[in-house]
GROMACS .gro file of C-alpha atoms in nm:
model
  309
    1MET     CA    1  -7.622  15.044  12.365
    2ASN     CA    2  -7.584  15.001  12.737
    3THR     CA    3  -7.508  15.271  12.988
    4LEU     CA    4  -7.257  15.240  13.269
    5SER     CA    5  -7.537  15.113  13.494
    6LEU     CA    6  -7.536  14.760  13.352
    7GLU     CA    7  -7.271  14.530  13.205
    8TRP     CA    8  -7.326  14.407  12.851
    9GLY     CA    9  -7.512  14.083  12.812
   10LEU     CA   10  -7.549  13.873  12.499
   11LYS     CA   11  -7.797  14.119  12.345
   12GLU     CA   12  -7.559  14.413  12.377
   13LYS     CA   13  -7.262  14.213  12.253
   14ASN     CA   14  -7.458  14.099  11.949
   15ALA     CA   15  -7.562  14.457  11.880
   16TRP     CA   16  -7.198  14.565  11.900
   17LEU     CA   17  -7.095  14.283  11.665
   18ALA     CA   18  -7.366  14.376  11.414
   19ALA     CA   19  -7.224  14.727  11.398
   20GLN     CA   20  -6.877  14.606  11.293
   21THR     CA   21  -6.786  14.601  10.924
   22ILE     CA   22  -6.513  14.446  10.710
   23GLN     CA   23  -6.274  14.725  10.611
   24ARG     CA   24  -5.978  14.540  10.461
   25SER     CA   25  -5.873  14.192  10.353
   26TYR     CA   26  -5.676  13.956  10.574
   27GLN     CA   27  -5.634  13.718  10.281
   28ASP     CA   28  -5.494  13.984  10.047
   29GLU     CA   29  -5.285  14.185  10.293
   30VAL     CA   30  -5.154  13.909  10.520
   31VAL     CA   31  -5.211  13.554  10.398
   32ALA     CA   32  -5.086  13.626  10.046
   33LYS     CA   33  -4.759  13.761  10.190
   34ILE     CA   34  -4.723  13.462  10.420
   35LYS     CA   35  -4.761  13.223  10.128
   36ILE     CA   36  -4.484  13.401   9.938
   37LEU     CA   37  -4.259  13.356  10.241
   38SER     CA   38  -4.311  12.978  10.225
   39GLU     CA   39  -4.037  12.966   9.961
   40LEU     CA   40  -3.777  13.049  10.228
   41PHE     CA   41  -3.945  12.959  10.557
   42THR     CA   42  -4.155  12.685  10.711
   43VAL     CA   43  -4.519  12.796  10.715
   44LYS     CA   44  -4.773  12.608  10.925
   45GLN     CA   45  -5.139  12.662  10.994
   46TYR     CA   46  -5.178  12.621  11.369
   47GLY     CA   47  -5.551  12.678  11.384
   48ALA     CA   48  -5.847  12.872  11.246
   49LEU     CA   49  -6.107  13.094  11.407
   50SER     CA   50  -6.427  12.897  11.453
   51TYR     CA   51  -6.619  13.217  11.379
   52ASP     CA   52  -6.526  13.165  11.009
   53PRO     CA   53  -6.252  12.900  10.966
   54ALA     CA   54  -6.216  12.934  10.589
   55ARG     CA   55  -6.175  13.310  10.607
   56TYR     CA   56  -5.954  13.319  10.917
   57PRO     CA   57  -5.683  13.050  10.914
   58LEU     CA   58  -5.399  13.118  11.160
   59TYR     CA   59  -5.038  13.087  11.050
   60VAL     CA   60  -4.699  13.061  11.211
   61VAL     CA   61  -4.376  13.113  11.015
   62THR     CA   62  -4.048  12.964  11.136
   63THR     CA   63  -3.692  12.964  11.012
   64SER     CA   64  -3.617  12.638  10.833
   65ASN     CA   65  -3.267  12.563  10.962
   66TRP     CA   66  -3.402  12.468  11.306
   67HIS     CA   67  -3.158  12.329  11.562
   68LYS     CA   68  -3.242  12.211  11.912
   69ASP     CA   69  -2.933  12.382  12.059
   70LYS     CA   70  -3.016  12.728  11.927
   71PRO     CA   71  -3.208  12.975  12.146
   72THR     CA   72  -3.564  13.022  12.024
   73LEU     CA   73  -3.713  13.365  11.966
   74LEU     CA   74  -4.083  13.453  11.931
   75ILE     CA   75  -4.223  13.753  11.744
   76THR     CA   76  -4.598  13.817  11.755
   77GLY     CA   77  -4.815  14.073  11.581
   78GLY     CA   78  -5.181  14.154  11.542
   79VAL     CA   79  -5.295  14.052  11.889
   80HIS     CA   80  -5.500  14.366  11.849
   81GLY     CA   81  -5.596  14.340  11.485
   82TYR     CA   82  -5.639  14.714  11.434
   83GLU     CA   83  -5.271  14.780  11.512
   84THR     CA   84  -5.152  14.757  11.153
   85SER     CA   85  -4.777  14.801  11.183
   86GLY     CA   86  -4.760  14.513  11.428
   87VAL     CA   87  -4.884  14.276  11.159
   88GLN     CA   88  -4.695  14.431  10.870
   89GLY     CA   89  -4.384  14.481  11.083
   90ALA     CA   90  -4.371  14.111  11.167
   91LEU     CA   91  -4.397  14.027  10.797
   92ALA     CA   92  -4.135  14.287  10.706
   93PHE     CA   93  -3.894  14.147  10.965
   94LEU     CA   94  -3.932  13.801  10.814
   95LYS     CA   95  -3.867  13.931  10.465
   96GLN     CA   96  -3.589  14.179  10.542
   97GLU     CA   97  -3.394  14.058  10.843
   98SER     CA   98  -3.478  13.718  10.989
   99LEU     CA   99  -3.252  13.508  10.766
  100HIS     CA  100  -2.953  13.711  10.886
  101TYR     CA  101  -3.015  13.577  11.236
  102SER     CA  102  -3.128  13.224  11.155
  103ASN     CA  103  -2.783  13.069  11.195
  104ILE     CA  104  -2.783  13.179  11.559
  105PHE     CA  105  -3.150  13.152  11.655
  106ASN     CA  106  -3.460  12.951  11.589
  107ILE     CA  107  -3.718  13.217  11.503
  108ILE     CA  108  -4.096  13.183  11.535
  109VAL     CA  109  -4.313  13.460  11.389
  110VAL     CA  110  -4.690  13.475  11.430
  111PRO     CA  111  -4.780  13.775  11.213
  112CYS     CA  112  -5.153  13.812  11.282
  113ILE     CA  113  -5.306  13.653  11.590
  114SER     CA  114  -5.645  13.827  11.543
  115PRO     CA  115  -5.740  13.827  11.174
  116TRP     CA  116  -6.105  13.922  11.234
  117GLY     CA  117  -5.977  14.220  11.429
  118TYR     CA  118  -5.743  14.301  11.141
  119GLU     CA  119  -6.028  14.307  10.890
  120THR     CA  120  -6.269  14.505  11.107
  121ILE     CA  121  -5.994  14.729  11.256
  122ASN     CA  122  -6.082  14.617  11.606
  123ARG     CA  123  -5.920  14.569  11.944
  124TRP     CA  124  -6.163  14.297  12.051
  125ASN     CA  125  -6.258  13.968  11.891
  126PRO     CA  126  -6.616  13.905  11.764
  127PHE     CA  127  -6.731  13.821  12.117
  128ALA     CA  128  -6.617  14.156  12.262
  129VAL     CA  129  -6.320  13.994  12.437
  130ASP     CA  130  -5.972  14.150  12.431
  131PRO     CA  131  -5.722  13.880  12.325
  132ASN     CA  132  -5.444  14.077  12.491
  133ARG     CA  133  -5.607  14.028  12.830
  134SER     CA  134  -5.662  13.657  12.769
  135PHE     CA  135  -5.322  13.486  12.764
  136TYR     CA  136  -5.390  13.276  13.071
  137SER     CA  137  -5.346  12.902  13.113
  138GLN     CA  138  -5.715  12.877  13.207
  139ALA     CA  139  -6.022  13.060  13.079
  140GLN     CA  140  -6.154  13.165  13.419
  141VAL     CA  141  -5.936  13.400  13.626
  142ASN     CA  142  -6.074  13.556  13.944
  143GLY     CA  143  -6.423  13.456  13.836
  144ILE     CA  144  -6.397  13.644  13.506
  145ASN     CA  145  -6.414  13.473  13.167
  146HIS     CA  146  -6.101  13.558  12.968
  147ASP     CA  147  -6.139  13.291  12.702
  148ALA     CA  148  -6.034  13.426  12.363
  149GLU     CA  149  -5.989  13.167  12.092
  150GLU     CA  150  -5.712  13.374  11.935
  151SER     CA  151  -5.508  13.354  12.255
  152ARG     CA  152  -5.595  12.995  12.340
  153LEU     CA  153  -5.490  12.857  12.000
  154LEU     CA  154  -5.149  13.024  12.018
  155ILE     CA  155  -5.089  12.898  12.373
  156GLN     CA  156  -5.183  12.549  12.254
  157TYR     CA  157  -4.940  12.568  11.960
  158LEU     CA  158  -4.651  12.677  12.181
  159ARG     CA  159  -4.725  12.394  12.425
  160GLU     CA  160  -4.721  12.144  12.142
  161ILE     CA  161  -4.381  12.250  12.006
  162ASN     CA  162  -4.247  12.254  12.364
  163HIS     CA  163  -3.953  12.489  12.307
  164THR     CA  164  -3.825  12.726  12.571
  165ILE     CA  165  -3.869  13.080  12.441
  166PHE     CA  166  -3.565  13.296  12.516
  167MET     CA  167  -3.698  13.627  12.382
  168HIS     CA  168  -4.051  13.736  12.296
  169ILE     CA  169  -4.130  14.071  12.135
  170ASP     CA  170  -4.498  14.151  12.084
  171LEU     CA  171  -4.569  14.424  11.827
  172HIS     CA  172  -4.839  14.683  11.907
  173GLU     CA  173  -4.957  15.037  11.840
  174THR     CA  174  -5.116  15.304  12.059
  175THR     CA  175  -5.363  15.503  11.848
  176ASP     CA  176  -5.590  15.802  11.896
  177THR     CA  177  -5.886  15.563  11.875
  178ASP     CA  178  -5.772  15.405  12.202
  179ASN     CA  179  -5.931  15.706  12.373
  180SER     CA  180  -6.203  15.792  12.124
  181VAL     CA  181  -6.338  15.442  12.046
  182PHE     CA  182  -6.201  15.154  12.249
  183ARG     CA  183  -6.191  15.285  12.603
  184PRO     CA  184  -6.548  15.420  12.580
  185ALA     CA  185  -6.654  15.078  12.449
  186LEU     CA  186  -6.475  14.911  12.739
  187ALA     CA  187  -6.651  15.142  12.986
  188ALA     CA  188  -6.987  15.050  12.833
  189ARG     CA  189  -6.917  14.677  12.818
  190ASP     CA  190  -6.804  14.650  13.179
  191ALA     CA  191  -7.024  14.926  13.323
  192LYS     CA  192  -6.713  15.084  13.475
  193PRO     CA  193  -6.573  15.431  13.409
  194GLN     CA  194  -6.239  15.418  13.228
  195LYS     CA  195  -5.959  15.669  13.259
  196THR     CA  196  -5.829  15.835  12.947
  197TRP     CA  197  -5.489  15.997  12.902
  198ASN     CA  198  -5.292  16.190  12.648
  199ILE     CA  199  -5.185  15.950  12.375
  200PRO     CA  200  -4.803  15.956  12.366
  201ASP     CA  201  -4.663  16.111  12.049
  202GLY     CA  202  -4.395  15.860  11.962
  203PHE     CA  203  -4.268  15.509  12.015
  204TYR     CA  204  -4.247  15.346  12.359
  205LEU     CA  205  -4.210  15.003  12.517
  206VAL     CA  206  -4.389  14.803  12.784
  207GLY     CA  207  -4.162  14.577  12.984
  208ASN     CA  208  -4.246  14.319  13.249
  209SER     CA  209  -4.249  14.473  13.597
  210ASP     CA  210  -4.157  14.132  13.744
  211ASN     CA  211  -3.854  14.103  13.512
  212PRO     CA  212  -3.793  14.442  13.350
  213GLN     CA  213  -3.453  14.381  13.184
  214ASP     CA  214  -3.378  14.752  13.164
  215ALA     CA  215  -3.064  14.724  12.949
  216PHE     CA  216  -3.252  14.512  12.695
  217GLN     CA  217  -3.532  14.768  12.675
  218GLN     CA  218  -3.281  15.050  12.638
  219ALA     CA  219  -3.112  14.869  12.349
  220ILE     CA  220  -3.446  14.848  12.169
  221ILE     CA  221  -3.516  15.218  12.227
  222ASN     CA  222  -3.169  15.308  12.098
  223ALA     CA  223  -3.232  15.109  11.780
  224VAL     CA  224  -3.579  15.251  11.719
  225GLN     CA  225  -3.478  15.616  11.766
  226LYS     CA  226  -3.275  15.585  11.446
  227VAL     CA  227  -3.605  15.528  11.264
  228THR     CA  228  -3.863  15.733  11.452
  229HIS     CA  229  -3.902  15.953  11.759
  230ILE     CA  230  -3.940  15.821  12.112
  231ALA     CA  231  -4.245  15.934  12.311
  232PRO     CA  232  -4.168  16.190  12.581
  233ALA     CA  233  -4.320  16.142  12.924
  234ASP     CA  234  -4.606  16.371  13.022
  235GLU     CA  235  -4.592  16.640  13.293
  236GLU     CA  236  -4.633  16.368  13.559
  237ASN     CA  237  -4.342  16.169  13.413
  238LYS     CA  238  -4.584  15.903  13.287
  239LEU     CA  239  -4.688  15.733  12.963
  240ILE     CA  240  -5.054  15.622  12.930
  241GLY     CA  241  -5.095  15.684  13.302
  242GLU     CA  242  -4.797  15.470  13.409
  243PRO     CA  243  -4.471  15.599  13.557
  244ILE     CA  244  -4.179  15.561  13.320
  245SER     CA  245  -3.900  15.328  13.431
  246GLN     CA  246  -3.657  15.490  13.189
  247TRP     CA  247  -3.677  15.697  12.871
  248GLY     CA  248  -3.951  15.552  12.652
  249VAL     CA  249  -4.029  15.254  12.877
  250ILE     CA  250  -4.304  15.163  13.122
  251ASN     CA  251  -4.358  14.830  13.296
  252TYR     CA  252  -4.671  14.620  13.351
  253PRO     CA  253  -4.724  14.291  13.539
  254THR     CA  254  -4.763  14.117  13.204
  255GLN     CA  255  -4.844  13.767  13.331
  256ALA     CA  256  -5.095  13.884  13.590
  257LEU     CA  257  -5.275  14.090  13.323
  258GLY     CA  258  -5.287  13.806  13.069
  259LEU     CA  259  -5.080  13.998  12.814
  260CYS     CA  260  -4.935  13.822  12.513
  261SER     CA  261  -4.579  13.918  12.607
  262GLY     CA  262  -4.619  13.741  12.942
  263MET     CA  263  -4.742  13.404  12.820
  264THR     CA  264  -4.406  13.232  12.765
  265LYS     CA  265  -4.215  13.346  13.077
  266ALA     CA  266  -3.922  13.421  12.846
  267LYS     CA  267  -3.616  13.584  13.002
  268TYR     CA  268  -3.638  13.877  12.761
  269THR     CA  269  -3.976  14.024  12.672
  270SER     CA  270  -4.105  14.354  12.543
  271THR     CA  271  -4.421  14.499  12.395
  272THR     CA  272  -4.365  14.767  12.133
  273GLU     CA  273  -4.601  15.063  12.098
  274VAL     CA  274  -4.587  15.262  11.775
  275TYR     CA  275  -4.791  15.583  11.736
  276PRO     CA  276  -4.925  15.580  11.377
  277ASP     CA  277  -5.133  15.898  11.416
  278SER     CA  278  -4.832  16.124  11.464
  279PRO     CA  279  -4.781  16.382  11.185
  280ARG     CA  280  -4.412  16.292  11.202
  281VAL     CA  281  -4.453  15.935  11.071
  282THR     CA  282  -4.578  15.742  10.770
  283ASP     CA  283  -4.705  15.386  10.745
  284ALA     CA  284  -4.363  15.282  10.617
  285ILE     CA  285  -4.186  15.445  10.912
  286CYS     CA  286  -4.419  15.267  11.157
  287ILE     CA  287  -4.342  14.932  10.997
  288GLN     CA  288  -3.968  14.994  10.998
  289ALA     CA  289  -3.985  15.103  11.363
  290GLN     CA  290  -4.123  14.758  11.446
  291VAL     CA  291  -3.845  14.592  11.247
  292ALA     CA  292  -3.585  14.809  11.422
  293ALA     CA  293  -3.728  14.710  11.762
  294ILE     CA  294  -3.692  14.341  11.685
  295LYS     CA  295  -3.340  14.390  11.553
  296GLY     CA  296  -3.244  14.597  11.855
  297GLY     CA  297  -3.358  14.322  12.088
  298ILE     CA  298  -3.184  14.045  11.896
  299ASP     CA  299  -2.861  14.242  11.860
  300TYR     CA  300  -2.858  14.292  12.236
  301LEU     CA  301  -2.881  13.916  12.286
  302ILE     CA  302  -2.595  13.858  12.045
  303GLN     CA  303  -2.378  14.112  12.226
  304HIS     CA  304  -2.458  14.007  12.582
  305GLU     CA  305  -2.600  13.655  12.593
  306ILE     CA  306  -2.529  13.432  12.296
  307THR     CA  307  -2.238  13.210  12.204
  308PRO     CA  308  -2.306  13.087  11.848
  309ILE     CA  309  -2.315  12.711  11.811
   0.00000   0.00000   0.00000
């Protein structure tokens, strides 16, 4: 592979792709569950990855009792396919909780934005592009190509339905492999040294620094701490190198960075970060932490924003 002296070209990207292997089944672990949900929800295929369209169809699940006067909520998972509880948490929310809220809200759930990444347990797509740095309205930003099909197809779908999104929660994980695998790969790809940091042991949130909505974030943290522990700040009062804005919360300029949570310009947005490598959690706890985060956000809206129609 390349050294830090030269950015990856097509040869290096192809070599990286050839080293990736299928490790689990998107069809068995995700699509099969989505099809079961079609008995209670509206399921639509909004696209397919051109890399292998038959293997990687893309689905959106919506509540069926849609009403134009209800606020519309968006839940996304699997932008980074390797972050398992984001995908399974979105599906669990649909199954366990979403119908309780469907009389008040229109709910859109996109459980797995990056199915190739899910199968290969990868942060990037097959072209070594990070979908969660690619949610821009145009492919080229500051002379850099950010075109990820996974991101572009979801943006296109949301434009087509043309509904104002009131709340968007994007479900993620921070794993030990962020430091051991993905940041070294990023350094090699871009020929730029990358900082590493202590991976936070626990759950935290990433808000929008341009619209942080601190009380909303706090409500999510309060809900999640009933399920799992919240990550403490490090000795510099930071999480993943960023100063905390409050307990368990940091803020990023989500739109400027092309993050999924910034693509809709919703009033209320948050990115969850579960830590699945902690000895204090199980897979089931990680999934339920994602569900609790969504519920905490929605319950805040009901208490502070919403008058039922």
